[in-house]
């Protein structure tokens, strides 16, 4: 990317917008702001930002509606800001195409990291064959997973699950999404499969499966590979 | 009031009518059988006693109905001519009217007395609510204002002494603000949780939950490794349980956080998980000073805090933990020995899944 990446903030709280602006501008982003859903949609269309930070609680229309309208034409990163840990809300937004989420109050460091990873997701694409994360390498072309250079023995289901998580590195994938993609639509509610296989994968991938560094649990929402 | 309460009240009233009528009728039948032994005046007195007892126990309408029925029964079966509703001599007419009058007045007066008592009780209840509300406000304003004061104070200091302040002090003030904000956020979370419990809007979202993973997550988030030794021996055979993982995280966090807060530095906190066919067991055992006998029963009370407890804390954590466990149909028990330590045991009935990944055939 040659010019500064543009970020659009859609949030009705002036204090949050100010805080975000100071931090994002300081990190070299070009910051645009909108205080309502309607304004946000207009500015998204006129500025074509690289990423949008969208608050779910807007005065004029719900953040979900803004997201739905955005996703009709906007395919770049959308990161959700939500006031409290309302998992239903977050899962809904992620299933409707949000790339990631943060709950207020959030830590600025975390926000910047999530934003970076969401914008990176714009550039990469599903074509990437080799995904690296620390000591792990997932080679989608050869269907191989290596840990510190050694090939790991994974079952077919473990591999499908890991490949899906890895090709969405940095993104939260919801329980329902993972179950649907790996096991099939009729397994969407069978979260016990997911728990068991994630535990198995962690035993093979992680140094300490109880303190996972690669497959991170997002309580009540899903999993994230990093 | 919810519709369920309404219908329960209705059936209760129906029952009162039924019991009132039946007891008066049964008494009349008994007296009729003993007709040779007792005079109709004695029967009138006996029926009056029955109506009086009913008046103490039941609402006004069922009692009045029973009184009326008893008067009619008295008239038909005990006052000449028998069995007939007509009354011939004046004395009997007088008896009937006086009976009806006394029975009704009895019912009305007793009812009034009861209403008055209820009013007093209601007022006392209201006063208690106000008292609780005041305690809440006091506790709250302290708990919320202290961190706010810290934040505002630190900001003022940072602003005014912009260039003169040393960078070490700057960092100190900033980390004070960080601690205060986290505390503020925790309090707000506690209050939201409490209100979810109090208003009954809490809905469980049960899903398969890896309890060992949850315990590790909570321990990790508490960042207490500098001050306390947290030991968790997971039972590796623990199945998945169908629980609300969000609520369970709060339960574990609050109990463990409580153990950290009320034990001296470098105390050890042991966490164990276990299960049987129907229940999940989690115990959190510390080797702190223990809780004195009189206080032990009060630790789950709202806004209750141990007399020797230092600053911070709203007295809500354990009562929220208990509420969330009870929402799952479980119990929390506490055992404490002075100078030896305290153990909290959470027991929750839950569906288990033994699904193992062996099913993934290669």
Coordinates of C-alpha atoms in Angstrom, one line a residue:
Chain A
X1 CA 0.0 0.0 0.0
X2 CA 1.5 3.3 -1.0
X3 CA -0.7 5.9 0.8
X4 CA -1.9 5.9 4.4
X5 CA -4.6 3.3 5.2
X6 CA -7.9 4.9 5.9
X7 CA -10.1 3.9 8.9
X8 CA -13.7 5.0 9.3
X9 CA -15.1 5.2 12.8
X10 CA -18.8 4.9 13.2
X11 CA -19.7 5.6 16.8
X12 CA -22.1 8.1 18.4
X13 CA -19.8 8.7 21.5
X14 CA -17.6 11.7 20.8
X15 CA -15.2 10.6 23.6
X16 CA -14.6 7.2 22.0
X17 CA -14.2 8.8 18.6
X18 CA -11.6 11.2 20.0
X19 CA -9.7 8.5 21.7
X20 CA -9.7 6.3 18.6
X21 CA -8.7 9.2 16.4
X22 CA -5.7 10.2 18.6
X23 CA -4.4 6.6 18.7
X24 CA -5.1 5.7 15.1
X25 CA -3.7 9.0 13.7
X26 CA -0.6 8.5 15.9
X27 CA -0.1 5.1 14.2
X28 CA -0.2 6.6 10.7
X29 CA -3.8 5.9 9.8
X30 CA -6.0 8.5 8.1
X31 CA -9.1 8.7 10.3
X32 CA -12.7 9.5 9.2
X33 CA -15.5 9.8 11.6
X34 CA -19.3 9.4 11.6
X35 CA -21.7 9.8 14.5
X36 CA -24.6 7.9 13.1
X37 CA -25.4 4.9 11.0
X38 CA -26.7 6.9 8.1
X39 CA -23.7 9.2 8.0
X40 CA -21.4 6.2 8.4
X41 CA -22.9 4.5 5.3
X42 CA -22.5 7.7 3.3
X43 CA -18.9 8.2 4.3
X44 CA -18.1 4.5 3.7
X45 CA -19.3 5.0 0.1
X46 CA -17.5 8.3 -0.5
X47 CA -14.2 7.4 1.2
X48 CA -13.9 3.7 0.6
X49 CA -11.9 3.1 3.8
X50 CA -9.5 0.2 4.3
X51 CA -11.3 -0.7 7.5
X52 CA -14.4 0.4 9.4
X53 CA -14.8 0.4 13.2
X54 CA -18.5 0.0 13.8
X55 CA -20.3 0.5 17.1
X56 CA -23.3 -1.7 17.5
X57 CA -25.3 0.8 19.6
X58 CA -26.1 3.7 17.3
X59 CA -28.8 6.2 17.8
X60 CA -30.5 6.1 14.4
X61 CA -30.3 2.5 13.3
X62 CA -28.8 -0.7 14.8
X63 CA -25.2 -1.6 14.0
X64 CA -26.4 -4.9 12.7
X65 CA -28.4 -3.1 10.0
X66 CA -25.5 -0.9 9.1
X67 CA -23.3 -4.0 8.8
X68 CA -25.9 -5.7 6.6
X69 CA -26.1 -2.7 4.3
X70 CA -22.3 -2.3 4.2
X71 CA -21.9 -6.0 3.3
X72 CA -24.1 -5.6 0.2
X73 CA -21.1 -3.8 -1.5
X74 CA -18.3 -3.3 0.9
X75 CA -15.9 -6.3 1.2
X76 CA -13.1 -4.8 3.3
X77 CA -12.5 -5.2 7.0
X78 CA -15.3 -4.3 9.5
X79 CA -14.4 -4.5 13.2
X80 CA -17.3 -4.4 15.6
X81 CA -17.3 -2.4 18.9
X82 CA -19.8 -3.5 21.4
X83 CA -20.6 -2.1 24.8
X84 CA -20.9 -5.3 26.9
X85 CA -20.1 -8.9 26.5
X86 CA -23.4 -9.8 24.8
X87 CA -22.3 -12.9 23.1
X88 CA -25.5 -13.2 21.0
X89 CA -24.9 -9.8 19.5
X90 CA -21.2 -10.6 18.8
X91 CA -22.0 -13.9 17.2
X92 CA -24.7 -12.4 15.1
X93 CA -22.4 -9.6 13.8
X94 CA -19.6 -12.1 13.0
X95 CA -22.0 -14.4 11.2
X96 CA -23.2 -11.3 9.2
X97 CA -19.7 -10.7 7.9
X98 CA -17.9 -8.7 10.6
X99 CA -14.2 -9.6 10.6
X100 CA -13.6 -9.1 14.3
X101 CA -15.0 -7.6 17.5
X102 CA -13.9 -5.7 20.6
X103 CA -15.9 -5.1 23.7
X104 CA -15.8 -1.7 25.4
X105 CA -13.9 -1.0 27.4
X106 CA -11.1 -2.2 25.2
X107 CA -7.3 -1.9 25.4
X108 CA -5.8 0.3 22.8
X109 CA -3.0 -2.1 22.1
X110 CA -5.5 -4.9 21.4
X111 CA -7.5 -2.6 19.1
X112 CA -4.5 -1.7 17.0
X113 CA -3.5 -5.4 16.7
X114 CA -7.0 -6.5 15.7
X115 CA -7.2 -3.6 13.2
X116 CA -3.9 -4.5 11.7
X117 CA -4.9 -8.1 11.3
X118 CA -8.2 -7.2 9.8
X119 CA -6.6 -4.9 7.2
X120 CA -4.0 -7.5 6.4
X121 CA -6.9 -9.9 5.7
X122 CA -7.9 -7.5 2.9
X123 CA -4.6 -8.0 1.1
X124 CA -4.0 -11.7 1.7
X125 CA -6.9 -13.6 0.2
X126 CA -7.8 -17.2 0.2
X127 CA -5.0 -17.9 -2.3
X128 CA -2.3 -18.0 0.3
X129 CA -1.0 -21.6 0.5
X130 CA 1.4 -21.4 3.4
X131 CA 0.3 -20.0 6.7
X132 CA 2.9 -19.4 9.4
X133 CA 2.3 -18.7 13.1
X134 CA 5.3 -18.9 15.4
X135 CA 6.6 -22.4 15.3
X136 CA 3.7 -23.6 13.2
X137 CA 3.4 -23.9 9.5
X138 CA 0.2 -24.9 7.7
X139 CA 0.7 -25.8 4.1
X140 CA -2.7 -25.9 2.5
X141 CA -1.4 -27.0 -0.9
X142 CA 0.4 -30.1 0.5
X143 CA -2.1 -30.6 3.3
X144 CA 0.8 -30.6 5.8
X145 CA 1.2 -29.1 9.2
X146 CA 4.7 -28.7 10.6
X147 CA 5.7 -27.8 14.1
X148 CA 9.3 -26.6 14.5
X149 CA 10.0 -28.4 11.2
X150 CA 8.5 -31.7 12.2
X151 CA 5.4 -32.9 10.4
X152 CA 2.4 -33.4 12.7
X153 CA 0.1 -36.4 12.5
X154 CA -3.4 -35.0 12.3
X155 CA -6.7 -36.9 11.7
X156 CA -8.8 -35.7 8.7
X157 CA -11.2 -33.8 10.9
X158 CA -8.4 -32.2 12.9
X159 CA -6.7 -31.1 9.7
X160 CA -10.0 -29.6 8.2
X161 CA -10.6 -27.7 11.4
X162 CA -7.0 -26.4 11.6
X163 CA -6.9 -25.5 7.9
X164 CA -10.1 -23.5 8.3
X165 CA -8.8 -21.6 11.4
X166 CA -5.4 -21.0 9.9
X167 CA -6.7 -19.7 6.6
X168 CA -8.6 -17.1 8.7
X169 CA -5.6 -16.3 10.8
X170 CA -6.3 -13.6 13.3
X171 CA -10.0 -13.7 12.8
X172 CA -12.6 -15.1 15.2
X173 CA -14.6 -17.9 13.7
X174 CA -17.9 -18.6 15.5
X175 CA -18.8 -22.1 16.8
X176 CA -21.6 -22.4 14.3
X177 CA -19.4 -21.4 11.4
X178 CA -16.7 -24.0 12.3
X179 CA -19.3 -26.8 12.8
X180 CA -21.1 -26.0 9.6
X181 CA -17.9 -25.9 7.5
X182 CA -16.1 -28.9 9.0
X183 CA -19.0 -31.2 10.0
X184 CA -21.9 -30.0 8.0
X185 CA -25.1 -28.0 8.5
X186 CA -26.9 -30.6 10.6
X187 CA -24.0 -30.4 13.2
X188 CA -24.3 -26.7 13.8
X189 CA -25.6 -27.1 17.4
X190 CA -23.2 -30.0 18.3
X191 CA -20.6 -27.9 20.0
X192 CA -19.3 -30.8 22.0
X193 CA -17.5 -32.0 18.8
X194 CA -15.8 -28.7 18.5
X195 CA -14.7 -28.8 22.1
X196 CA -13.2 -32.3 21.8
X197 CA -11.4 -31.6 18.6
X198 CA -10.0 -28.3 19.7
X199 CA -8.7 -30.0 22.8
X200 CA -7.1 -32.7 20.6
X201 CA -5.6 -30.1 18.3
X202 CA -4.2 -28.1 21.2
X203 CA -2.5 -31.2 22.6
X204 CA -0.7 -31.6 19.3
X205 CA 0.0 -28.0 18.5
X206 CA 0.6 -26.2 21.7
X207 CA 3.6 -26.2 24.1
X208 CA 1.1 -26.1 27.0
X209 CA -2.4 -27.0 25.9
X210 CA -3.8 -25.3 29.0
X211 CA -2.2 -22.0 28.0
X212 CA -2.8 -22.1 24.3
X213 CA -0.9 -19.6 22.1
X214 CA -2.2 -20.6 18.7
X215 CA -5.9 -21.6 19.1
X216 CA -7.4 -19.0 21.3
X217 CA -10.8 -19.4 23.0
X218 CA -13.2 -16.4 22.6
X219 CA -15.6 -17.2 25.4
X220 CA -19.1 -18.0 24.2
X221 CA -18.2 -16.8 20.7
X222 CA -15.7 -19.0 18.9
X223 CA -12.0 -19.6 18.3
X224 CA -9.2 -17.6 16.8
X225 CA -6.0 -18.9 15.2
X226 CA -2.9 -16.8 15.6
Chain B
X1 CA -47.7 -10.1 39.2
X2 CA -47.1 -12.7 36.6
X3 CA -50.0 -14.8 35.3
X4 CA -48.8 -17.9 37.1
X5 CA -49.1 -16.1 40.4
X6 CA -52.6 -14.9 39.5
X7 CA -53.9 -18.4 38.7
X8 CA -52.3 -19.8 41.8
X9 CA -54.1 -17.2 43.8
X10 CA -57.4 -18.1 42.1
X11 CA -57.1 -21.8 42.8
X12 CA -56.2 -21.0 46.4
X13 CA -59.4 -19.0 46.7
X14 CA -61.4 -21.8 45.2
X15 CA -59.8 -24.2 47.7
X16 CA -60.8 -21.8 50.6
X17 CA -64.4 -21.8 49.4
X18 CA -64.4 -25.6 49.2
X19 CA -62.9 -26.2 52.6
X20 CA -65.1 -23.6 54.2
X21 CA -68.3 -25.1 52.8
X22 CA -67.3 -28.7 53.4
X23 CA -66.3 -28.2 57.0
X24 CA -69.5 -26.4 57.8
X25 CA -71.5 -29.1 56.1
X26 CA -69.6 -31.9 57.8
X27 CA -70.1 -30.3 61.2
X28 CA -73.8 -30.0 60.5
X29 CA -74.0 -33.7 59.5
X30 CA -72.2 -34.7 62.7
X31 CA -74.6 -32.6 64.8
X32 CA -77.6 -34.0 62.9
X33 CA -76.4 -37.5 63.7
X34 CA -76.1 -36.6 67.3
X35 CA -79.5 -34.8 67.1
X36 CA -80.9 -36.5 70.2
X37 CA -78.0 -35.5 72.4
X38 CA -77.6 -31.8 71.5
X39 CA -80.0 -29.0 71.3
X40 CA -80.2 -26.7 68.2
X41 CA -78.9 -23.8 70.3
X42 CA -75.7 -25.7 71.0
X43 CA -75.5 -26.5 67.3
X44 CA -75.7 -22.8 66.5
X45 CA -72.8 -22.1 68.9
X46 CA -70.7 -25.0 67.4
X47 CA -71.3 -23.7 63.9
X48 CA -70.4 -20.2 65.1
X49 CA -67.1 -21.5 66.4
X50 CA -66.4 -23.2 63.1
X51 CA -67.1 -20.0 61.2
X52 CA -64.8 -18.0 63.6
X53 CA -62.0 -20.4 63.0
X54 CA -62.5 -20.1 59.2
X55 CA -62.5 -16.3 59.6
X56 CA -59.1 -16.4 61.1
X57 CA -57.7 -18.6 58.4
X58 CA -59.4 -17.5 55.2
X59 CA -60.3 -14.5 53.1
X60 CA -63.6 -12.6 53.6
X61 CA -65.6 -14.0 50.7
X62 CA -65.2 -17.8 51.4
X63 CA -65.9 -17.1 55.1
X64 CA -69.1 -15.2 54.4
X65 CA -70.2 -18.0 52.1
X66 CA -69.5 -20.5 54.8
X67 CA -71.4 -18.4 57.3
X68 CA -74.4 -18.1 55.0
X69 CA -74.4 -21.8 54.3
X70 CA -74.2 -22.6 58.0
X71 CA -77.2 -20.4 58.6
X72 CA -79.2 -22.1 55.9
X73 CA -78.2 -25.6 57.2
X74 CA -79.1 -24.5 60.7
X75 CA -82.5 -23.3 59.6
X76 CA -83.3 -26.4 57.5
X77 CA -82.0 -29.2 59.7
X78 CA -82.1 -27.9 63.2
X79 CA -84.8 -25.3 63.6
X80 CA -88.4 -26.6 63.7
X81 CA -90.0 -27.5 61.4
X82 CA -87.4 -30.0 60.2
X83 CA -86.5 -30.5 57.4
X84 CA -87.8 -27.2 56.1
X85 CA -86.6 -23.7 55.5
X86 CA -89.7 -22.2 57.1
X87 CA -89.4 -21.0 60.7
X88 CA -92.5 -20.9 62.8
X89 CA -91.9 -19.5 66.3
X90 CA -90.4 -16.1 67.0
X91 CA -87.7 -17.4 69.2
X92 CA -86.3 -19.4 66.4
X93 CA -86.6 -16.5 64.0
X94 CA -84.6 -14.4 66.4
X95 CA -82.0 -17.2 66.8
X96 CA -81.6 -17.5 63.1
X97 CA -81.2 -13.8 62.5
X98 CA -78.8 -13.3 65.5
X99 CA -76.8 -16.3 64.2
X100 CA -76.5 -14.8 60.7
X101 CA -75.6 -11.4 62.1
X102 CA -72.9 -12.7 64.5
X103 CA -71.4 -15.0 61.9
X104 CA -71.2 -12.2 59.3
X105 CA -69.8 -9.6 61.7
X106 CA -67.3 -12.1 62.9
X107 CA -66.1 -12.7 59.4
X108 CA -65.9 -9.0 58.6
X109 CA -64.1 -7.9 61.8
X110 CA -61.6 -10.7 61.6
X111 CA -60.9 -9.8 58.0
X112 CA -60.4 -6.2 58.9
X113 CA -58.0 -7.1 61.6
X114 CA -56.0 -9.2 59.2
X115 CA -55.9 -6.5 56.6
X116 CA -54.5 -4.1 59.2
X117 CA -51.8 -6.6 60.2
X118 CA -50.9 -7.1 56.5
X119 CA -50.6 -3.3 56.1
X120 CA -48.1 -3.1 59.0
X121 CA -46.2 -6.0 57.6
X122 CA -46.1 -4.4 54.2
X123 CA -44.8 -1.2 55.7
X124 CA -42.1 -3.0 57.6
X125 CA -41.1 -4.7 54.4
X126 CA -41.0 -1.4 52.6
X127 CA -38.8 0.0 55.3
X128 CA -36.4 -2.9 54.9
X129 CA -36.3 -2.4 51.2
X130 CA -35.4 1.3 51.7
X131 CA -32.8 0.3 54.2
X132 CA -31.3 -2.2 51.8
X133 CA -31.5 0.5 49.1
X134 CA -29.6 2.9 51.3
X135 CA -26.9 0.4 52.1
X136 CA -26.6 -0.2 48.4
X137 CA -26.3 3.5 47.7
X138 CA -23.7 4.0 50.4
X139 CA -21.7 1.0 49.3
X140 CA -22.1 2.0 45.7
X141 CA -21.1 5.6 46.0
X142 CA -18.0 4.6 47.8
X143 CA -17.1 1.8 45.4
X144 CA -17.7 3.9 42.3
X145 CA -16.5 7.2 43.6
X146 CA -13.1 6.0 44.9
X147 CA -11.8 4.9 41.5
X148 CA -13.4 7.9 39.8
X149 CA -11.6 10.2 42.3
X150 CA -8.3 8.4 41.6
X151 CA -8.8 8.9 37.9
X152 CA -9.7 12.5 38.1
X153 CA -7.0 13.3 40.6
X154 CA -4.3 11.6 38.5
X155 CA -5.5 13.4 35.4
X156 CA -5.3 16.8 37.2
X157 CA -1.8 16.0 38.4
X158 CA -0.7 15.0 35.0
X159 CA -2.2 18.1 33.4
X160 CA -0.9 20.7 35.8
X161 CA 2.6 19.4 36.2
X162 CA 2.9 18.5 32.6
X163 CA 6.7 19.1 32.2
X164 CA 7.9 19.1 35.7
X165 CA 6.7 15.7 36.8
X166 CA 9.2 12.9 36.6
X167 CA 8.6 10.1 34.2
X168 CA 8.5 7.5 37.0
X169 CA 5.8 9.4 38.8
X170 CA 4.0 9.8 35.5
X171 CA 4.0 6.0 35.0
X172 CA 2.8 5.5 38.6
X173 CA -0.1 7.8 38.1
X174 CA -1.0 6.2 34.8
X175 CA -1.0 2.7 36.3
X176 CA -3.1 4.0 39.2
X177 CA -5.6 5.2 36.6
X178 CA -5.5 1.8 34.9
X179 CA -6.2 0.0 38.2
X180 CA -9.0 2.4 39.1
X181 CA -10.6 2.0 35.7
X182 CA -10.5 -1.8 35.9
X183 CA -12.0 -1.7 39.3
X184 CA -14.8 0.6 38.1
X185 CA -15.5 -1.7 35.2
X186 CA -15.7 -4.7 37.5
X187 CA -18.1 -2.9 39.8
X188 CA -20.4 -2.1 36.9
X189 CA -20.2 -5.7 35.7
X190 CA -21.1 -6.8 39.3
X191 CA -24.1 -4.5 39.4
X192 CA -25.3 -5.6 36.0
X193 CA -25.1 -9.2 37.1
X194 CA -26.8 -8.5 40.3
X195 CA -29.7 -6.8 38.6
X196 CA -30.0 -9.7 36.2
X197 CA -30.3 -12.0 39.2
X198 CA -32.7 -9.7 41.1
X199 CA -35.0 -9.0 38.2
X200 CA -35.2 -12.6 37.1
X201 CA -34.1 -11.7 33.6
X202 CA -31.2 -14.2 33.8
X203 CA -31.5 -16.8 31.0
X204 CA -29.1 -19.7 31.0
X205 CA -27.4 -20.4 27.7
X206 CA -26.3 -23.9 28.3
X207 CA -23.7 -25.3 25.9
X208 CA -21.0 -27.9 26.1
X209 CA -18.3 -26.6 28.3
X210 CA -14.8 -27.8 28.9
X211 CA -14.6 -26.9 32.6
X212 CA -10.8 -27.5 32.9
X213 CA -10.2 -25.1 30.1
X214 CA -12.5 -22.6 31.8
X215 CA -10.6 -22.9 35.1
X216 CA -7.3 -22.3 33.3
X217 CA -8.7 -19.3 31.5
X218 CA -10.0 -17.7 34.7
X219 CA -6.6 -18.3 36.5
X220 CA -4.8 -16.9 33.5
X221 CA -7.0 -13.7 33.5
X222 CA -6.6 -13.1 37.2
X223 CA -2.8 -12.4 36.9
X224 CA -2.2 -13.4 40.5
X225 CA 1.0 -15.4 40.1
X226 CA 3.1 -12.7 41.8
X227 CA 1.1 -12.6 45.0
X228 CA -0.5 -16.0 45.3
X229 CA 0.2 -19.6 44.3
X230 CA -2.7 -20.9 42.3
X231 CA -2.6 -24.7 41.9
X232 CA -5.0 -26.5 39.6
X233 CA -4.9 -30.2 39.2
X234 CA -7.3 -30.9 36.4
X235 CA -9.1 -34.2 36.3
X236 CA -8.1 -35.2 32.8
X237 CA -11.1 -37.6 32.5
X238 CA -13.6 -34.8 33.2
X239 CA -16.3 -35.0 30.5
X240 CA -17.9 -31.9 28.9
X241 CA -20.8 -30.4 30.9
X242 CA -23.8 -28.5 29.5
X243 CA -23.4 -25.2 31.4
X244 CA -23.6 -21.5 30.7
X245 CA -19.9 -20.9 30.3
X246 CA -20.2 -17.1 30.6
X247 CA -21.9 -17.4 34.0
X248 CA -19.6 -20.2 35.1
X249 CA -16.6 -18.0 34.3
X250 CA -18.0 -15.3 36.6
X251 CA -18.6 -17.9 39.3
X252 CA -15.1 -19.2 39.2
X253 CA -13.6 -15.8 38.8
X254 CA -15.5 -14.3 41.8
X255 CA -14.7 -17.2 44.2
X256 CA -11.0 -17.4 43.2
X257 CA -10.7 -13.6 43.3
X258 CA -12.3 -13.6 46.7
X259 CA -9.8 -16.2 47.9
X260 CA -6.9 -14.1 46.6
X261 CA -8.3 -11.0 48.2
X262 CA -8.9 -12.4 51.7
X263 CA -5.8 -14.5 52.1
X264 CA -2.3 -13.1 53.0
X265 CA 0.3 -12.8 50.2
X266 CA 1.9 -16.0 49.0
X267 CA -1.0 -18.1 50.3
X268 CA -1.8 -21.2 48.2
X269 CA -5.1 -21.7 46.5
X270 CA -5.9 -25.2 45.3
X271 CA -8.6 -25.7 42.7
X272 CA -9.9 -29.2 41.9
X273 CA -12.5 -30.5 39.5
X274 CA -14.4 -33.8 39.9
X275 CA -17.6 -35.4 38.8
X276 CA -20.0 -38.2 39.3
X277 CA -22.8 -39.5 36.9
X278 CA -25.0 -36.5 37.6
X279 CA -22.9 -33.7 39.1
X280 CA -19.9 -31.5 38.5
X281 CA -17.9 -30.6 41.6
X282 CA -15.4 -27.7 41.7
X283 CA -13.6 -26.9 45.0
X284 CA -11.5 -23.9 45.7
X285 CA -9.4 -24.4 48.8
X286 CA -7.1 -21.8 50.4
X287 CA -4.7 -22.0 53.3
X288 CA -5.5 -18.5 54.6
X289 CA -6.8 -17.4 58.0
X290 CA -10.2 -18.8 57.7
X291 CA -13.5 -17.1 58.3
X292 CA -14.7 -16.7 62.0
X293 CA -17.8 -18.7 62.9
X294 CA -20.4 -15.9 63.2
X295 CA -19.5 -14.5 59.8
X296 CA -19.4 -17.7 57.9
X297 CA -23.1 -17.9 57.3
X298 CA -23.2 -14.4 56.0
X299 CA -20.5 -14.5 53.3
X300 CA -23.1 -15.0 50.6
X301 CA -25.3 -12.1 51.7
X302 CA -25.5 -9.1 49.4
X303 CA -23.2 -6.2 50.3
X304 CA -21.9 -8.2 53.3
X305 CA -18.2 -7.8 53.8
X306 CA -16.0 -9.3 56.5
X307 CA -15.4 -6.8 59.3
X308 CA -11.6 -7.0 58.9
X309 CA -11.7 -6.6 55.1
X310 CA -9.6 -3.8 53.6
X311 CA -10.6 -1.4 51.0
X312 CA -12.3 -2.2 47.8
X313 CA -14.9 -4.8 47.1
X314 CA -18.7 -4.3 47.0
X315 CA -19.7 -7.4 48.9
X316 CA -21.5 -8.7 45.7
X317 CA -19.0 -11.2 44.3
X318 CA -19.9 -14.2 46.3
X319 CA -23.6 -13.5 46.3
X320 CA -23.5 -13.3 42.5
X321 CA -21.5 -16.6 42.3
X322 CA -24.1 -18.3 44.5
X323 CA -26.9 -16.8 42.4
X324 CA -25.4 -18.0 39.2
X325 CA -24.7 -21.5 40.6
X326 CA -28.3 -21.7 41.9
X327 CA -29.6 -20.6 38.4
X328 CA -28.0 -23.9 37.2
X329 CA -29.8 -25.8 40.0
X330 CA -26.6 -26.2 42.0
X331 CA -25.3 -25.2 45.4
X332 CA -22.2 -23.5 46.8
X333 CA -21.0 -24.6 50.2
X334 CA -18.4 -23.0 52.4
X335 CA -16.3 -24.7 55.1
X336 CA -13.8 -22.8 57.1
X337 CA -11.3 -23.5 59.9
X338 CA -9.6 -20.6 61.7
X339 CA -6.0 -20.3 60.8
X340 CA -6.3 -23.3 58.5
X341 CA -8.2 -21.9 55.5
X342 CA -11.5 -21.9 53.7
X343 CA -12.9 -24.2 51.1
X344 CA -15.7 -23.3 48.7
X345 CA -17.4 -26.3 47.0
X346 CA -19.5 -25.7 43.9
X347 CA -21.8 -28.6 43.0
X348 CA -23.9 -28.4 39.8
X349 CA -26.2 -31.0 38.3
X350 CA -25.5 -31.1 34.5
X351 CA -25.8 -33.2 31.4
X352 CA -22.4 -34.7 30.5
X353 CA -20.9 -35.8 27.2
X354 CA -18.2 -38.4 27.0
X355 CA -17.7 -37.9 23.3
X356 CA -14.1 -38.7 22.5
X357 CA -12.2 -37.9 19.3
X358 CA -11.6 -41.7 18.7
X359 CA -14.8 -41.3 16.6
X360 CA -12.7 -39.5 14.1
X361 CA -11.7 -42.6 12.1
X362 CA -8.8 -42.3 9.7

